[in-house]
Amino acid sequence: MAAILDNDLIEFLDFIEENENIERERQLPRRYVRDMENPLEYYNDDQFFKRYRFSKNTVTEAILPLVQFQEQRTQRGLPIPPILQILCALRFYATGDFQIVLGDLQKIHQTTMSRIIRRVSTEIARHLRQFVKFPSTEEDYNVNRNMFHAIAQFPGISGVIDCTHIPIQSPGGQFAELYRNRKGWMSLNVQLICGPRMEILDIVSRWPGSTHDSRIFMNSAICQKFVNGIVRGILLGDNGYPQLPYLFTPVLEHHLRTPAERRYNRAHRTTRNIIERLNGIWKQRFPCLRRRLLTKPVTTQAVIVACAILHNIGILRQDIFENVEEVPLDIVPVANANAAQNPRGHIVRQQFIQRHFM
């Protein structure tokens, strides 16, 4: 009888122990298939900023909310957390390195890294109109115009326009040579309009490298907004653009005749220097833009737009990237005067010079 009771007691105790083990396993943290480092914890603030171009707070508070996509669960392992996907994309923007090298750093396959860059860039690019835009109120317009005027006393400026070439791999196909620019390499000719804080107010990133700057502008939505009066003020551009009532270019050197025209050119050059500084800061903050992008054309455009949005977020969050060489005022490049001549625009410019620079 005692032996039977002992057996029942042993079975009962085994049952209790088994249930306790099950409960303990439920309480244990879930084990992950991938053993990944957490860069937010691994690097200090300076190391993190150097590698990802943003502070930890900006990444978690401003950039992470932009990326909203469903995690795809598979039988091959747990999904990569959104924060880690964002950091992978930021590391790509900040280095322009090969995807296989970036993947090795986080033990991620190259194809997965490619999908992450495409997905994160596309999600960030969806917020273009939220972060890349002209002022929406008269008060903000006046603030921008006053800040521009403080640079060199050039009145009425809403923005400064220029194009910059982003190197890409050949897209292939029968129209591939359209992407070869005048310097002989494949690129996208990206139009930028910047504000007085070097923020990007407008971007057009779809034109091949052989397209002239003036053609990009005349076929852009922002041009129609200036024509229709939706966007007020004037733009400053180089001589690659036509002189228009809302787009002012320098007077050609061999046409300079009066001191007023020289003062106009000096103020124009000094103010337009801001777009050259923007190009320098933008490409040094995101070196992927100055190295050859090897991504597919759609992904390439998304990467460029994402970098424009992130640049503006850095300005809003005061994540200042200071590792940039300033462009001296005397050597600001001036495009050849090969834009279509516009007699009416020249009359408008001459009247403007007489009114403000005499």
Short mmCIF file of C-alpha atoms in Angstrom, two decimals:
data_model
loop_
_atom_site.label_atom_id
_atom_site.label_comp_id
_atom_site.label_asym_id
_atom_site.label_seq_id
_atom_site.Cartn_x
_atom_site.Cartn_y
_atom_site.Cartn_z
CA MET A 1 0.00 0.00 0.00
CA ALA A 2 2.82 2.35 0.93
CA ALA A 3 4.56 1.56 -2.36
CA ILE A 4 1.41 2.51 -4.31
CA LEU A 5 1.14 5.80 -2.44
CA ASP A 6 4.80 6.52 -3.10
CA ASN A 7 4.30 5.90 -6.85
CA ASP A 8 1.25 8.16 -6.93
CA LEU A 9 3.17 10.84 -5.06
CA ILE A 10 6.12 10.57 -7.44
CA GLU A 11 3.83 10.85 -10.48
CA PHE A 12 2.09 13.83 -8.93
CA LEU A 13 5.39 15.56 -8.20
CA ASP A 14 6.59 14.84 -11.75
CA PHE A 15 3.37 16.35 -13.07
CA ILE A 16 3.88 19.49 -10.96
CA GLU A 17 7.51 19.83 -12.08
CA GLU A 18 6.59 19.41 -15.76
CA ASN A 19 3.95 22.14 -15.54
CA GLU A 20 6.37 24.41 -13.75
CA ASN A 21 8.92 23.89 -16.54
CA ILE A 22 6.31 24.71 -19.17
CA GLU A 23 5.30 27.87 -17.32
CA ARG A 24 8.95 28.87 -16.91
CA GLU A 25 9.56 28.45 -20.65
CA ARG A 26 6.58 30.68 -21.40
CA GLN A 27 8.04 33.41 -19.24
CA LEU A 28 11.49 33.25 -20.82
CA PRO A 29 12.22 35.88 -23.52
CA ARG A 30 11.71 34.65 -27.04
CA ARG A 31 14.89 33.41 -28.67
CA TYR A 32 15.79 35.00 -31.98
CA VAL A 33 17.20 33.14 -34.94
CA ARG A 34 19.56 36.02 -35.74
CA ASP A 35 22.09 37.19 -33.20
CA MET A 36 22.22 40.87 -34.19
CA GLU A 37 23.92 43.75 -32.47
CA ASN A 38 21.79 46.72 -31.50
CA PRO A 39 23.65 49.79 -32.87
CA LEU A 40 21.52 52.08 -30.66
CA GLU A 41 23.11 50.47 -27.61
CA TYR A 42 26.46 49.43 -29.04
CA TYR A 43 27.64 52.90 -30.21
CA ASN A 44 27.89 56.05 -28.16
CA ASP A 45 26.24 59.22 -29.48
CA ASP A 46 29.22 60.46 -31.50
CA GLN A 47 29.98 57.05 -32.99
CA PHE A 48 26.34 56.57 -33.90
CA PHE A 49 26.05 59.99 -35.60
CA LYS A 50 29.23 59.38 -37.58
CA ARG A 51 27.92 56.06 -38.93
CA TYR A 52 24.25 56.93 -39.48
CA ARG A 53 24.36 60.74 -39.93
CA PHE A 54 21.60 61.29 -37.36
CA SER A 55 21.29 61.28 -33.59
CA LYS A 56 19.64 58.36 -31.86
CA ASN A 57 16.66 60.52 -30.86
CA THR A 58 16.09 61.66 -34.44
CA VAL A 59 16.15 58.07 -35.70
CA THR A 60 13.68 56.80 -33.09
CA GLU A 61 11.42 59.86 -32.86
CA ALA A 62 11.37 61.30 -36.40
CA ILE A 63 12.51 58.66 -38.90
CA LEU A 64 11.09 55.45 -37.42
CA PRO A 65 7.45 56.72 -37.55
CA LEU A 66 7.82 57.32 -41.31
CA VAL A 67 8.34 53.63 -42.05
CA GLN A 68 5.05 51.78 -41.69
CA PHE A 69 5.03 48.35 -43.31
CA GLN A 70 3.88 44.94 -42.23
CA GLU A 71 6.48 42.43 -41.19
CA GLN A 72 6.52 39.37 -43.40
CA ARG A 73 6.87 36.22 -41.31
CA THR A 74 8.40 33.21 -43.00
CA GLN A 75 9.50 29.75 -41.93
CA ARG A 76 13.16 30.75 -42.35
CA GLY A 77 13.39 32.86 -39.21
CA LEU A 78 11.96 35.88 -37.46
CA PRO A 79 11.46 39.15 -39.40
CA ILE A 80 14.03 41.91 -39.16
CA PRO A 81 12.70 44.64 -36.82
CA PRO A 82 11.75 47.95 -38.50
CA ILE A 83 14.34 49.90 -36.50
CA LEU A 84 17.11 47.62 -37.74
CA GLN A 85 15.86 47.92 -41.32
CA ILE A 86 15.96 51.71 -41.02
CA LEU A 87 19.49 51.58 -39.65
CA CYS A 88 20.56 49.32 -42.54
CA ALA A 89 19.16 51.85 -45.04
CA LEU A 90 20.75 54.80 -43.21
CA ARG A 91 24.10 53.01 -43.24
CA PHE A 92 23.72 52.55 -47.00
CA TYR A 93 22.92 56.26 -47.50
CA ALA A 94 25.85 57.23 -45.27
CA THR A 95 28.42 55.05 -47.05
CA GLY A 96 27.15 54.09 -50.51
CA ASP A 97 28.92 50.79 -49.88
CA PHE A 98 28.15 47.47 -51.59
CA GLN A 99 25.03 45.84 -50.23
CA ILE A 100 26.87 42.57 -49.63
CA VAL A 101 29.34 44.38 -47.35
CA LEU A 102 26.56 46.12 -45.42
CA GLY A 103 24.71 42.81 -45.13
CA ASP A 104 27.76 41.06 -43.71
CA LEU A 105 27.93 43.66 -40.91
CA GLN A 106 24.50 42.62 -39.68
CA LYS A 107 24.55 38.99 -40.85
CA ILE A 108 21.92 39.75 -43.51
CA HIS A 109 21.96 38.29 -47.01
CA GLN A 110 22.59 40.69 -49.89
CA THR A 111 19.17 40.11 -51.48
CA THR A 112 17.49 40.85 -48.15
CA MET A 113 19.57 44.01 -47.80
CA SER A 114 18.48 45.06 -51.30
CA ARG A 115 14.82 44.60 -50.38
CA ILE A 116 15.31 46.55 -47.16
CA ILE A 117 16.87 49.52 -48.98
CA ARG A 118 14.07 49.52 -51.56
CA ARG A 119 11.32 49.19 -48.96
CA VAL A 120 12.64 51.78 -46.51
CA SER A 121 13.49 54.29 -49.27
CA THR A 122 10.03 53.90 -50.81
CA GLU A 123 8.30 54.35 -47.46
CA ILE A 124 10.28 57.48 -46.61
CA ALA A 125 9.73 58.88 -50.13
CA ARG A 126 5.96 58.65 -49.63
CA HIS A 127 6.27 61.59 -47.23
CA LEU A 128 7.76 63.90 -49.87
CA ARG A 129 4.99 66.53 -49.74
CA GLN A 130 5.13 66.62 -45.97
CA PHE A 131 8.81 67.54 -45.72
CA VAL A 132 9.82 68.99 -49.13
CA LYS A 133 7.61 71.98 -49.86
CA PHE A 134 7.46 75.74 -50.21
CA PRO A 135 6.08 77.81 -47.30
CA SER A 136 2.32 77.50 -46.98
CA THR A 137 1.55 80.80 -45.22
CA GLU A 138 2.29 84.43 -46.01
CA GLU A 139 4.18 84.75 -42.74
CA ASP A 140 6.52 81.88 -43.66
CA TYR A 141 7.01 83.38 -47.15
CA ASN A 142 8.04 86.68 -45.59
CA VAL A 143 10.47 84.94 -43.22
CA ASN A 144 12.15 83.18 -46.15
CA ARG A 145 12.32 86.33 -48.27
CA ASN A 146 13.81 88.32 -45.38
CA MET A 147 16.43 85.63 -44.73
CA PHE A 148 17.39 85.60 -48.41
CA HIS A 149 17.50 89.41 -48.46
CA ALA A 150 19.86 89.40 -45.47
CA ILE A 151 22.45 87.43 -47.47
CA ALA A 152 23.17 90.06 -50.15
CA GLN A 153 20.17 92.46 -50.23
CA PHE A 154 18.57 90.72 -53.21
CA PRO A 155 14.81 91.31 -52.79
CA GLY A 156 11.83 89.01 -53.32
CA ILE A 157 13.57 85.62 -53.47
CA SER A 158 11.52 82.49 -52.80
CA GLY A 159 14.21 79.95 -53.67
CA VAL A 160 17.44 79.20 -55.52
CA ILE A 161 17.41 76.57 -58.28
CA ASP A 162 20.09 74.34 -59.76
CA CYS A 163 20.59 70.79 -61.03
CA THR A 164 23.10 68.21 -59.84
CA HIS A 165 24.13 64.89 -61.37
CA ILE A 166 23.75 61.69 -59.34
CA PRO A 167 25.93 58.85 -60.75
CA ILE A 168 24.07 55.63 -61.57
CA GLN A 169 24.79 52.37 -63.34
CA SER A 170 23.56 52.03 -66.90
CA PRO A 171 19.83 51.19 -66.84
CA GLY A 172 20.23 49.16 -70.04
CA GLY A 173 17.77 49.03 -72.90
CA GLN A 174 17.55 51.07 -76.09
CA PHE A 175 17.37 54.41 -74.25
CA ALA A 176 20.36 53.81 -71.96
CA GLU A 177 22.54 56.41 -73.71
CA LEU A 178 20.10 59.14 -72.71
CA TYR A 179 21.53 58.77 -69.20
CA ARG A 180 25.08 59.60 -70.33
CA ASN A 181 25.75 63.21 -69.37
CA ARG A 182 28.06 65.70 -71.06
CA LYS A 183 30.97 64.46 -68.93
CA GLY A 184 30.59 60.97 -70.32
CA TRP A 185 29.17 59.02 -67.36
CA MET A 186 25.68 57.74 -66.55
CA SER A 187 23.61 59.88 -64.22
CA LEU A 188 20.26 61.29 -63.24
CA ASN A 189 20.04 65.07 -63.55
CA VAL A 190 18.29 66.07 -60.32
CA GLN A 191 16.68 69.50 -59.98
CA LEU A 192 16.80 71.10 -56.53
CA ILE A 193 15.29 74.30 -55.19
CA CYS A 194 16.60 75.34 -51.79
CA GLY A 195 15.56 77.82 -49.13
CA PRO A 196 17.64 80.19 -46.99
CA ARG A 197 18.41 77.52 -44.37
CA MET A 198 19.68 75.21 -47.10
CA GLU A 199 16.47 73.21 -46.81
CA ILE A 200 15.18 71.53 -49.98
CA LEU A 201 11.92 73.15 -51.13
CA ASP A 202 11.41 71.08 -54.30
CA ILE A 203 13.07 68.14 -56.03
CA VAL A 204 12.70 66.49 -59.45
CA SER A 205 14.68 63.24 -59.77
CA ARG A 206 13.39 61.43 -62.86
CA TRP A 207 15.31 62.97 -65.77
CA PRO A 208 18.29 61.25 -67.47
CA GLY A 209 21.72 62.85 -67.32
CA SER A 210 21.72 64.18 -70.89
CA THR A 211 18.66 66.39 -70.22
CA HIS A 212 19.37 70.11 -70.03
CA ASP A 213 18.58 71.96 -66.81
CA SER A 214 16.18 74.38 -68.50
CA ARG A 215 14.15 71.56 -70.04
CA ILE A 216 13.73 69.91 -66.65
CA PHE A 217 12.47 73.16 -65.14
CA MET A 218 10.10 74.07 -67.99
CA ASN A 219 8.48 70.62 -67.73
CA SER A 220 8.24 70.57 -63.93
CA ALA A 221 5.17 71.10 -61.77
CA ILE A 222 6.90 73.89 -59.84
CA CYS A 223 7.32 75.90 -63.06
CA GLN A 224 3.56 75.79 -63.65
CA LYS A 225 2.98 76.86 -60.07
CA PHE A 226 5.11 79.97 -60.64
CA VAL A 227 3.34 80.65 -63.95
CA ASN A 228 -0.09 80.37 -62.32
CA GLY A 229 0.89 82.39 -59.27
CA ILE A 230 0.44 79.49 -56.84
CA VAL A 231 4.02 80.00 -55.66
CA ARG A 232 5.01 83.64 -55.29
CA GLY A 233 8.34 85.42 -55.44
CA ILE A 234 11.27 84.76 -57.75
CA LEU A 235 13.86 82.06 -58.27
CA LEU A 236 17.57 82.59 -58.81
CA GLY A 237 19.28 80.39 -61.37
CA ASP A 238 22.47 80.33 -63.41
CA ASN A 239 22.74 81.08 -67.13
CA GLY A 240 21.71 77.54 -67.98
CA TYR A 241 18.14 78.74 -67.42
CA PRO A 242 16.17 81.26 -69.49
CA GLN A 243 15.57 84.69 -67.99
CA LEU A 244 11.87 84.75 -67.05
CA PRO A 245 9.64 87.10 -65.04
CA TYR A 246 9.85 84.68 -62.10
CA LEU A 247 13.38 83.25 -62.72
CA PHE A 248 16.32 85.65 -62.63
CA THR A 249 19.70 84.82 -64.14
CA PRO A 250 22.99 86.80 -64.12
CA VAL A 251 23.77 89.35 -66.76
CA LEU A 252 26.40 87.87 -69.09
CA GLU A 253 29.86 89.29 -68.50
CA HIS A 254 30.21 90.69 -72.03
CA HIS A 255 26.83 92.46 -71.61
CA LEU A 256 27.71 94.26 -68.37
CA ARG A 257 27.58 98.02 -68.95
CA THR A 258 26.55 99.78 -65.74
CA PRO A 259 27.54 99.69 -62.05
CA ALA A 260 23.95 98.68 -61.24
CA GLU A 261 24.28 95.55 -63.37
CA ARG A 262 27.54 94.69 -61.62
CA ARG A 263 25.91 95.12 -58.21
CA TYR A 264 23.04 92.92 -59.39
CA ASN A 265 25.46 90.20 -60.53
CA ARG A 266 27.40 90.36 -57.27
CA ALA A 267 24.25 90.02 -55.16
CA HIS A 268 22.99 87.26 -57.45
CA ARG A 269 26.23 85.27 -57.19
CA THR A 270 26.50 85.67 -53.42
CA THR A 271 22.91 84.56 -52.85
CA ARG A 272 23.08 81.68 -55.33
CA ASN A 273 26.09 80.30 -53.49
CA ILE A 274 23.66 78.70 -51.04
CA ILE A 275 22.58 76.05 -53.57
CA GLU A 276 26.23 75.08 -54.14
CA ARG A 277 26.71 74.69 -50.40
CA LEU A 278 23.54 72.60 -50.23
CA ASN A 279 24.86 70.25 -52.92
CA GLY A 280 28.10 69.86 -50.99
CA ILE A 281 26.42 69.18 -47.64
CA TRP A 282 23.79 66.87 -49.15
CA LYS A 283 26.32 64.66 -50.92
CA GLN A 284 28.76 64.57 -48.04
CA ARG A 285 26.05 63.64 -45.58
CA PHE A 286 24.82 60.91 -47.94
CA PRO A 287 27.87 59.69 -49.93
CA CYS A 288 25.66 57.22 -51.83
CA LEU A 289 24.68 60.26 -53.92
CA ARG A 290 28.23 60.88 -55.14
CA ARG A 291 29.16 57.24 -55.65
CA ARG A 292 27.59 55.22 -58.42
CA LEU A 293 24.20 53.90 -57.33
CA LEU A 294 23.90 50.28 -58.44
CA THR A 295 20.22 49.93 -57.56
CA LYS A 296 17.36 49.56 -60.04
CA PRO A 297 16.04 52.84 -61.54
CA VAL A 298 12.87 52.93 -59.42
CA THR A 299 14.86 52.26 -56.25
CA THR A 300 17.46 54.86 -57.26
CA GLN A 301 14.81 57.57 -57.52
CA ALA A 302 13.36 56.53 -54.15
CA VAL A 303 16.83 56.70 -52.55
CA ILE A 304 17.41 60.22 -53.92
CA VAL A 305 14.03 61.48 -52.70
CA ALA A 306 14.51 59.76 -49.32
CA CYS A 307 17.86 61.52 -48.89
CA ALA A 308 16.18 64.88 -49.63
CA ILE A 309 13.54 64.22 -46.98
CA LEU A 310 16.13 63.08 -44.45
CA HIS A 311 18.21 66.19 -45.16
CA ASN A 312 15.22 68.39 -44.26
CA ILE A 313 14.50 66.30 -41.17
CA GLY A 314 18.10 66.87 -40.08
CA ILE A 315 17.57 70.64 -40.41
CA LEU A 316 14.25 70.53 -38.51
CA ARG A 317 15.80 68.45 -35.74
CA GLN A 318 19.02 70.52 -35.75
CA ASP A 319 21.10 67.45 -36.48
CA ILE A 320 23.75 69.59 -38.13
CA PHE A 321 26.27 67.84 -40.35
CA GLU A 322 29.34 70.07 -40.34
CA ASN A 323 31.89 67.95 -42.22
CA VAL A 324 31.64 69.90 -45.46
CA GLU A 325 33.94 72.12 -47.47
CA GLU A 326 32.47 75.54 -48.09
CA VAL A 327 32.24 76.74 -51.70
CA PRO A 328 34.13 80.07 -52.07
CA LEU A 329 32.02 82.81 -53.57
CA ASP A 330 34.52 83.55 -56.36
CA ILE A 331 34.50 80.04 -57.83
CA VAL A 332 30.79 79.27 -57.90
CA PRO A 333 30.41 77.45 -61.23
CA VAL A 334 28.39 79.28 -63.85
CA ALA A 335 26.69 77.30 -66.60
CA ASN A 336 27.11 78.19 -70.24
CA ALA A 337 24.53 80.56 -71.58
CA ASN A 338 22.86 77.98 -73.79
CA ALA A 339 19.28 78.43 -72.59
CA ALA A 340 16.71 79.89 -74.96
CA GLN A 341 16.75 83.68 -75.06
CA ASN A 342 13.66 85.49 -73.79
CA PRO A 343 13.45 89.19 -74.77
CA ARG A 344 10.52 89.84 -72.42
CA GLY A 345 12.48 88.30 -69.53
CA HIS A 346 15.47 90.54 -70.24
CA ILE A 347 13.23 93.62 -70.14
CA VAL A 348 11.81 92.48 -66.78
CA ARG A 349 15.34 91.96 -65.44
CA GLN A 350 16.53 95.36 -66.64
CA GLN A 351 13.58 97.07 -64.95
CA PHE A 352 14.27 95.08 -61.78
CA ILE A 353 17.92 96.21 -61.79
CA GLN A 354 16.96 99.84 -62.25
CA ARG A 355 14.43 99.62 -59.44
CA HIS A 356 16.57 97.85 -56.82
CA PHE A 357 20.29 98.25 -57.71
CA MET A 358 20.65 101.80 -59.03
#
